[in-house]
Amino acid sequence: MTMKSSSLSKPLVSLFFLLLRKLAGRRHHRATRMAVTMKPSPPPPPLDMLHGQTLVVDVEAWILRPPVSAFPYFMLVAVEAGGFLRGLLLLLLYPLMFLLPGDGARARAMATVALVGLEEKEVARVGRVVLPKFFLEATAAEGVAAVQAAARVVAVSATFPRVMVDGFLKEYVGVDAVVGPEVRSVGGVLAGLMDEEDAAEMAAKKLRALFGDELEVAGKKGAVGLVGPASSGRVHYLFSPYYCKETFAVSEADTRGWRPLPRDKYPRPLVFHDGRLAFAPTPPAALAMYTFLPFGIALVVFRTIAFSFLPYRVCFPVGAFTGMHYRLVGGHVPTARQGGEGGGGGRLYVSNHRTLLDPIIVAAALGKPVTAVTYSLSPVSELIAPIRTARLTRDREKDQRNMAAVLARGDLVVCPEGTTCREEYLLRLSPLFAELGVDVNPVALDTRVGMFYGTSTKPGAKWMDPFYFMMNPRPAYRVEFLPRAATTPVDNGGRGDSIDVANRVQRGLSEALGFELTGLTRKDKYMTLAGNEGVVPTAPRKH
């Protein structure tokens, strides 16, 4: 009995001291809040005053345009990192979260549902390649101007865990350090939010290592703090006089006049991003999505059957009946072969790359079968494809011979960008198509989706790309056949001429679509989104 009593008393004593520690921590944070809020903050300073300064900036008050709703961002993480069932759970529990006192408690509850049990590296990936698009759409131009005017910036979030906003703030806004609620992990799996005291200690250590004495100066030099009208209820200890020599507040009247950050003013262009959801999943929008999903699956089945088995001339009318829009622009649709195109065989169609359906759309627009070349088409996509496909190997000489052999037998469609691009940019075109010695028929393609993106770089998910595109209620394709472009046979001009041809075709596509030219490649996309070169070994095809 004595041993049993002793074994029970130790946990009770530990629990007692833990509660005392948390109570002391809360008193410490209350005292810090009082120290900050008792001293009224002056209005926002002019940008000239921020030059050369170290800023401590409230993310929700200054970088994002108030009022900030946290639900869409937690829903994005829940769906993209955890799946649609986790997102549904968050949506169903959301009304109950309004019973919790205060925005902070509701944010912690959403973080628990959205994050706990997920792999930390997967949540970090979503924060780096999915969330920036949505955060940038909610970013204030005035807040970014203040950040860009300062010498060094510490961004402080009281709502979003650091793992969710770190990539956006560092890579797309340009801050030097991020402080936010920390999430414990066990074996790489997120286990729950840290308490405020532990998170504050961790943040202080990181900032001391990064900034040295620039912040922790006890009122001597210090940083400049930028807070907002709601900061008094959730102000972080970094805004205390111990770190900030001055604190400036923005009022609700000021934030009502703040402008969205224009796309051409992004600190870093958003060329690549990932994820399936093409909209900000606010509670009403998320409810609409889950209501539509059963109908969307039925649409996928019907549209897949239509494009796989029906004649080309009836594919688009049937697709239009289900809400799929198709628009043919311009008057350069090739009909019969004309003399002077060079060589026998079929035509060479070169298009930009929006989805895996691009060659199928080109074939349907032409009203005749074509062959598409691909590097890593999934077995499922290859099985249901209504056109012939030819797999390339990334061996330049071998691929050139294979493409020439296919072209000798019929029409060939190539997408020399090598990968899809969602935004209005054109990647650099591989010049391999221009070395075949035949004239090129450029095709400008554009797509519009409202609910799901039909592209992904997530391993194991690419085979679902065409299904997600066709799951949209009203997906749209725009097709424009451009005037034929002459090429020079490789024997006469060499590689230099083929690069000139590729650049000329890229400029023509850019002018037709209104897209911006880039020198980025497939490798750049996969290094940005997946941290690898995107080369997936494939098994040899069985004959």
Short mmCIF file of C-alpha atoms in Angstrom, two decimals, residues 190-509:
data_model
loop_
_atom_site.label_atom_id
_atom_site.label_comp_id
_atom_site.label_asym_id
_atom_site.label_seq_id
_atom_site.Cartn_x
_atom_site.Cartn_y
_atom_site.Cartn_z
CA LEU A 190 2.48 16.85 -34.95
CA ALA A 191 1.16 16.22 -31.45
CA GLY A 192 -0.39 19.51 -30.30
CA LEU A 193 0.24 23.19 -29.69
CA MET A 194 2.89 24.21 -27.18
CA ASP A 195 1.87 26.33 -24.24
CA GLU A 196 2.64 30.05 -24.50
CA GLU A 197 5.58 30.00 -22.12
CA ASP A 198 7.48 27.22 -23.91
CA ALA A 199 6.79 28.77 -27.31
CA ALA A 200 7.99 32.17 -26.06
CA GLU A 201 11.24 30.69 -24.75
CA MET A 202 11.88 28.91 -28.06
CA ALA A 203 11.18 32.08 -30.06
CA ALA A 204 13.46 34.16 -27.84
CA LYS A 205 16.35 31.74 -28.34
CA LYS A 206 15.94 31.77 -32.12
CA LEU A 207 15.75 35.55 -32.26
CA ARG A 208 18.77 36.06 -30.04
CA ALA A 209 20.76 33.77 -32.32
CA LEU A 210 19.59 35.68 -35.40
CA PHE A 211 19.61 39.29 -34.22
CA GLY A 212 21.97 39.32 -31.27
CA ASP A 213 21.46 42.47 -29.22
CA GLU A 214 19.24 44.27 -31.73
CA LEU A 215 16.05 43.18 -29.99
CA GLU A 216 16.81 42.31 -26.38
CA VAL A 217 18.07 45.72 -25.24
CA ALA A 218 15.85 46.58 -22.26
CA GLY A 219 14.80 49.94 -23.72
CA LYS A 220 18.20 51.16 -24.94
CA LYS A 221 17.97 50.88 -28.75
CA GLY A 222 15.48 48.18 -29.65
CA ALA A 223 13.12 47.59 -32.55
CA VAL A 224 10.01 49.35 -33.84
CA GLY A 225 6.73 47.54 -33.22
CA LEU A 226 3.76 47.69 -35.60
CA VAL A 227 0.51 46.58 -33.97
CA GLY A 228 -3.20 46.82 -34.78
CA PRO A 229 -6.54 47.63 -33.19
CA ALA A 230 -7.03 44.01 -32.05
CA SER A 231 -3.50 43.53 -30.75
CA SER A 232 -4.32 44.58 -27.19
CA GLY A 233 -6.24 41.35 -26.63
CA ARG A 234 -3.58 39.03 -28.01
CA VAL A 235 -0.38 41.09 -28.04
CA HIS A 236 2.82 39.06 -28.10
CA TYR A 237 5.59 39.56 -25.61
CA LEU A 238 7.89 40.78 -28.41
CA PHE A 239 5.87 44.02 -28.54
CA SER A 240 6.74 44.79 -24.92
CA PRO A 241 9.01 47.77 -24.11
CA TYR A 242 11.80 45.29 -23.40
CA TYR A 243 12.08 44.61 -27.15
CA CYS A 244 10.43 47.61 -28.84
CA LYS A 245 11.62 51.16 -28.20
CA GLU A 246 8.46 52.42 -29.91
CA THR A 247 5.18 50.80 -30.87
CA PHE A 248 2.92 52.20 -33.60
CA ALA A 249 -0.73 51.19 -33.97
CA VAL A 250 -2.91 51.16 -37.05
CA SER A 251 -6.60 51.93 -36.49
CA GLU A 252 -9.66 50.24 -37.95
CA ALA A 253 -10.31 53.36 -40.04
CA ASP A 254 -6.83 53.01 -41.57
CA THR A 255 -7.19 49.31 -42.38
CA ARG A 256 -10.58 49.83 -44.06
CA GLY A 257 -8.83 51.84 -46.74
CA TRP A 258 -5.98 49.39 -47.32
CA ARG A 259 -5.60 48.01 -50.84
CA PRO A 260 -5.03 44.42 -51.94
CA LEU A 261 -1.48 43.81 -53.09
CA PRO A 262 -1.48 43.78 -56.95
CA ARG A 263 0.00 40.68 -58.57
CA ASP A 264 2.66 42.70 -60.36
CA LYS A 265 3.78 44.09 -56.98
CA TYR A 266 4.34 40.76 -55.27
CA PRO A 267 7.80 40.81 -53.64
CA ARG A 268 8.39 37.50 -55.42
CA PRO A 269 6.35 36.44 -58.48
CA LEU A 270 3.98 33.56 -57.81
CA VAL A 271 4.82 31.37 -60.82
CA PHE A 272 4.40 27.96 -59.19
CA HIS A 273 2.01 26.72 -56.53
CA ASP A 274 0.46 23.39 -55.63
CA GLY A 275 -2.67 21.96 -54.05
CA ARG A 276 -6.06 20.82 -55.31
CA LEU A 277 -8.40 23.58 -54.10
CA ALA A 278 -8.68 26.52 -56.50
CA PHE A 279 -10.76 28.72 -54.15
CA ALA A 280 -10.51 30.07 -50.63
CA PRO A 281 -12.62 27.58 -48.59
CA THR A 282 -14.63 29.89 -46.38
CA PRO A 283 -17.33 28.04 -44.39
CA PRO A 284 -20.07 28.64 -47.02
CA ALA A 285 -17.71 27.77 -49.91
CA ALA A 286 -16.46 24.62 -48.14
CA LEU A 287 -20.05 23.54 -47.46
CA ALA A 288 -20.88 24.04 -51.15
CA MET A 289 -17.85 21.96 -52.16
CA TYR A 290 -18.77 19.00 -49.96
CA THR A 291 -22.37 19.19 -51.13
CA PHE A 292 -21.21 19.13 -54.75
CA LEU A 293 -18.67 16.28 -54.41
CA PRO A 294 -21.11 13.38 -55.09
CA PHE A 295 -22.35 15.16 -58.23
CA GLY A 296 -18.74 15.92 -59.19
CA ILE A 297 -17.82 12.23 -59.10
CA ALA A 298 -20.77 11.46 -61.38
CA LEU A 299 -19.60 14.20 -63.76
CA VAL A 300 -16.12 12.68 -63.87
CA VAL A 301 -17.49 9.29 -64.87
CA PHE A 302 -19.75 10.74 -67.57
CA ARG A 303 -17.11 13.08 -69.04
CA THR A 304 -14.43 10.38 -69.02
CA ILE A 305 -16.70 8.02 -70.95
CA ALA A 306 -17.59 10.79 -73.41
CA PHE A 307 -13.99 11.71 -74.21
CA SER A 308 -12.82 8.10 -74.28
CA PHE A 309 -15.45 6.48 -76.50
CA LEU A 310 -17.48 9.09 -78.41
CA PRO A 311 -16.39 10.46 -81.82
CA TYR A 312 -14.40 13.68 -81.72
CA ARG A 313 -17.13 15.72 -83.43
CA VAL A 314 -19.59 15.05 -80.61
CA CYS A 315 -17.21 15.25 -77.62
CA PHE A 316 -17.56 18.97 -77.11
CA PRO A 317 -21.36 19.16 -77.52
CA VAL A 318 -21.70 16.38 -74.95
CA GLY A 319 -19.18 18.10 -72.68
CA ALA A 320 -21.05 21.39 -73.01
CA PHE A 321 -24.23 19.60 -71.93
CA THR A 322 -22.49 18.82 -68.61
CA GLY A 323 -21.13 22.36 -68.16
CA MET A 324 -17.69 21.92 -69.77
CA HIS A 325 -16.90 24.97 -71.89
CA TYR A 326 -14.72 24.99 -74.98
CA ARG A 327 -13.85 28.00 -77.13
CA LEU A 328 -11.97 27.88 -80.43
CA VAL A 329 -10.32 31.23 -81.24
CA GLY A 330 -8.84 32.40 -84.56
CA GLY A 331 -9.01 31.09 -88.07
CA HIS A 332 -5.80 29.08 -88.43
CA VAL A 333 -7.22 25.60 -87.82
CA PRO A 334 -5.29 23.33 -90.22
CA THR A 335 -7.40 21.34 -92.66
CA ALA A 336 -5.49 19.50 -95.38
CA ARG A 337 -1.74 19.37 -95.72
CA GLN A 338 -0.30 22.13 -97.86
CA GLY A 339 2.84 22.04 -99.93
CA GLY A 340 5.95 23.54 -98.43
CA GLU A 341 5.39 22.21 -94.94
CA GLY A 342 8.46 20.04 -95.35
CA GLY A 343 8.69 16.28 -95.39
CA GLY A 344 5.97 13.68 -95.49
CA GLY A 345 3.92 12.20 -92.71
CA GLY A 346 1.87 14.19 -90.25
CA ARG A 347 1.82 17.66 -88.79
CA LEU A 348 3.75 18.76 -85.71
CA TYR A 349 1.58 20.63 -83.19
CA VAL A 350 3.38 22.47 -80.39
CA SER A 351 1.35 23.80 -77.47
CA ASN A 352 1.90 25.25 -74.04
CA HIS A 353 1.01 22.87 -71.20
CA ARG A 354 -1.97 23.49 -68.90
CA THR A 355 -3.26 19.99 -68.02
CA LEU A 356 -2.79 16.38 -69.11
CA LEU A 357 -5.86 16.81 -71.31
CA ASP A 358 -4.09 19.25 -73.66
CA PRO A 359 -3.37 16.73 -76.48
CA ILE A 360 -6.92 15.36 -76.23
CA ILE A 361 -8.36 18.87 -76.55
CA VAL A 362 -6.14 19.53 -79.59
CA ALA A 363 -7.29 16.26 -81.18
CA ALA A 364 -10.94 17.11 -80.53
CA ALA A 365 -10.47 20.61 -81.97
CA LEU A 366 -8.90 19.10 -85.11
CA GLY A 367 -11.55 16.41 -85.31
CA LYS A 368 -8.99 13.67 -85.97
CA PRO A 369 -6.64 11.43 -83.95
CA VAL A 370 -3.16 12.56 -82.96
CA THR A 371 -0.29 11.04 -80.97
CA ALA A 372 1.01 12.72 -77.82
CA VAL A 373 4.52 12.30 -76.43
CA THR A 374 4.99 12.10 -72.68
CA TYR A 375 7.74 11.43 -70.16
CA SER A 376 5.95 9.99 -67.15
CA LEU A 377 2.27 9.41 -67.86
CA SER A 378 0.69 7.26 -65.17
CA PRO A 379 -0.61 3.79 -66.17
CA VAL A 380 -4.16 4.89 -65.32
CA SER A 381 -3.97 7.98 -67.55
CA GLU A 382 -2.39 5.93 -70.32
CA LEU A 383 -5.14 3.32 -70.04
CA ILE A 384 -8.06 5.74 -70.36
CA ALA A 385 -6.40 8.08 -72.89
CA PRO A 386 -8.53 8.25 -76.07
CA ILE A 387 -5.45 9.05 -78.20
CA ARG A 388 -2.18 7.26 -78.83
CA THR A 389 0.74 8.09 -76.54
CA ALA A 390 4.49 7.66 -77.05
CA ARG A 391 6.80 7.68 -74.05
CA LEU A 392 10.10 9.56 -74.16
CA THR A 393 13.24 8.70 -72.20
CA ARG A 394 15.07 12.06 -71.65
CA ASP A 395 17.86 10.71 -73.86
CA ARG A 396 18.00 13.54 -76.41
CA GLU A 397 19.14 11.59 -79.47
CA LYS A 398 16.85 8.63 -78.78
CA ASP A 399 13.85 10.90 -78.14
CA GLN A 400 14.50 12.77 -81.38
CA ARG A 401 14.49 9.52 -83.36
CA ASN A 402 11.31 8.33 -81.62
CA MET A 403 9.49 11.61 -82.30
CA ALA A 404 10.56 11.55 -85.94
CA ALA A 405 9.27 7.99 -86.30
CA VAL A 406 5.90 8.91 -84.75
CA LEU A 407 5.63 12.01 -86.93
CA ALA A 408 6.29 9.96 -90.05
CA ARG A 409 3.16 7.92 -89.28
CA GLY A 410 0.77 10.77 -88.42
CA ASP A 411 0.11 13.99 -86.49
CA LEU A 412 2.11 14.60 -83.32
CA VAL A 413 1.36 16.90 -80.35
CA VAL A 414 4.21 17.99 -78.05
CA CYS A 415 4.22 20.27 -75.00
CA PRO A 416 7.85 21.46 -74.86
CA GLU A 417 7.42 23.30 -71.55
CA GLY A 418 7.82 19.81 -70.09
CA THR A 419 5.40 20.46 -67.23
CA THR A 420 2.16 22.26 -66.52
CA CYS A 421 1.97 25.86 -65.31
CA ARG A 422 -1.21 27.16 -63.66
CA GLU A 423 -0.46 30.86 -63.67
CA GLU A 424 -0.20 33.23 -66.64
CA TYR A 425 3.44 32.46 -67.36
CA LEU A 426 5.18 30.52 -70.10
CA LEU A 427 8.13 28.35 -69.18
CA ARG A 428 11.15 27.96 -71.43
CA LEU A 429 10.48 25.62 -74.36
CA SER A 430 12.80 22.71 -74.99
CA PRO A 431 14.15 23.12 -78.57
CA LEU A 432 13.98 19.39 -79.32
CA PHE A 433 10.80 19.80 -81.38
CA ALA A 434 12.56 22.32 -83.64
CA GLU A 435 15.27 19.81 -84.54
CA LEU A 436 12.89 17.47 -86.39
CA GLY A 437 13.21 19.51 -89.59
CA VAL A 438 9.46 20.06 -90.13
CA ASP A 439 7.29 23.16 -89.84
CA VAL A 440 5.58 23.79 -86.53
CA ASN A 441 1.89 24.49 -85.91
CA PRO A 442 1.74 26.38 -82.56
CA VAL A 443 -1.38 25.95 -80.43
CA ALA A 444 -2.16 28.39 -77.59
CA LEU A 445 -4.14 26.79 -74.75
CA ASP A 446 -5.66 28.29 -71.65
CA THR A 447 -7.89 26.80 -68.95
CA ARG A 448 -10.22 28.06 -66.26
CA VAL A 449 -11.34 26.14 -63.17
CA GLY A 450 -13.44 27.21 -60.23
CA MET A 451 -13.12 24.46 -57.63
CA PHE A 452 -10.25 22.01 -58.27
CA TYR A 453 -6.88 22.25 -59.96
CA GLY A 454 -6.17 19.50 -62.47
CA THR A 455 -2.41 19.48 -61.83
CA SER A 456 -0.26 18.33 -58.92
CA THR A 457 3.35 17.57 -58.04
CA LYS A 458 2.53 15.49 -54.97
CA PRO A 459 3.93 11.96 -55.34
CA GLY A 460 1.27 9.36 -55.94
CA ALA A 461 -1.41 11.92 -56.79
CA LYS A 462 -0.65 12.84 -60.42
CA TRP A 463 -2.78 10.03 -61.84
CA MET A 464 -5.80 11.87 -60.43
CA ASP A 465 -5.04 15.11 -62.35
CA PRO A 466 -7.48 14.69 -65.29
CA PHE A 467 -10.24 13.50 -62.93
CA TYR A 468 -9.91 16.59 -60.73
CA PHE A 469 -10.08 18.85 -63.78
CA MET A 470 -13.24 17.14 -65.00
CA MET A 471 -14.73 17.29 -61.48
CA ASN A 472 -15.07 21.08 -61.76
CA PRO A 473 -18.67 22.25 -62.26
CA ARG A 474 -17.74 24.48 -65.22
CA PRO A 475 -14.20 23.80 -66.48
CA ALA A 476 -13.19 25.74 -69.58
CA TYR A 477 -10.63 25.41 -72.37
CA ARG A 478 -9.57 28.09 -74.82
CA VAL A 479 -7.82 26.85 -78.01
CA GLU A 480 -6.14 29.01 -80.65
CA PHE A 481 -4.21 27.66 -83.62
CA LEU A 482 -1.47 30.14 -84.58
CA PRO A 483 0.16 30.63 -88.01
CA ARG A 484 2.65 27.97 -88.99
CA ALA A 485 6.29 28.59 -87.99
CA ALA A 486 9.09 27.47 -90.31
CA THR A 487 12.07 25.58 -88.91
CA THR A 488 15.57 24.87 -90.14
CA PRO A 489 16.73 21.24 -90.32
CA VAL A 490 19.34 20.50 -87.69
CA ASP A 491 21.87 19.46 -90.36
CA ASN A 492 21.79 22.96 -91.88
CA GLY A 493 21.70 25.16 -88.82
CA GLY A 494 22.57 23.16 -85.76
CA ARG A 495 21.28 23.59 -82.19
CA GLY A 496 21.48 27.38 -82.20
CA ASP A 497 18.78 27.70 -84.85
CA SER A 498 16.50 25.29 -82.99
CA ILE A 499 16.78 27.45 -79.85
CA ASP A 500 15.85 30.51 -81.91
CA VAL A 501 12.81 28.67 -83.28
CA ALA A 502 11.76 27.59 -79.76
CA ASN A 503 12.09 31.17 -78.51
CA ARG A 504 10.09 32.47 -81.47
CA VAL A 505 7.30 29.97 -80.82
CA GLN A 506 7.32 30.87 -77.12
CA ARG A 507 6.94 34.58 -77.96
CA GLY A 508 4.06 33.80 -80.32
CA LEU A 509 2.25 31.79 -77.66
#
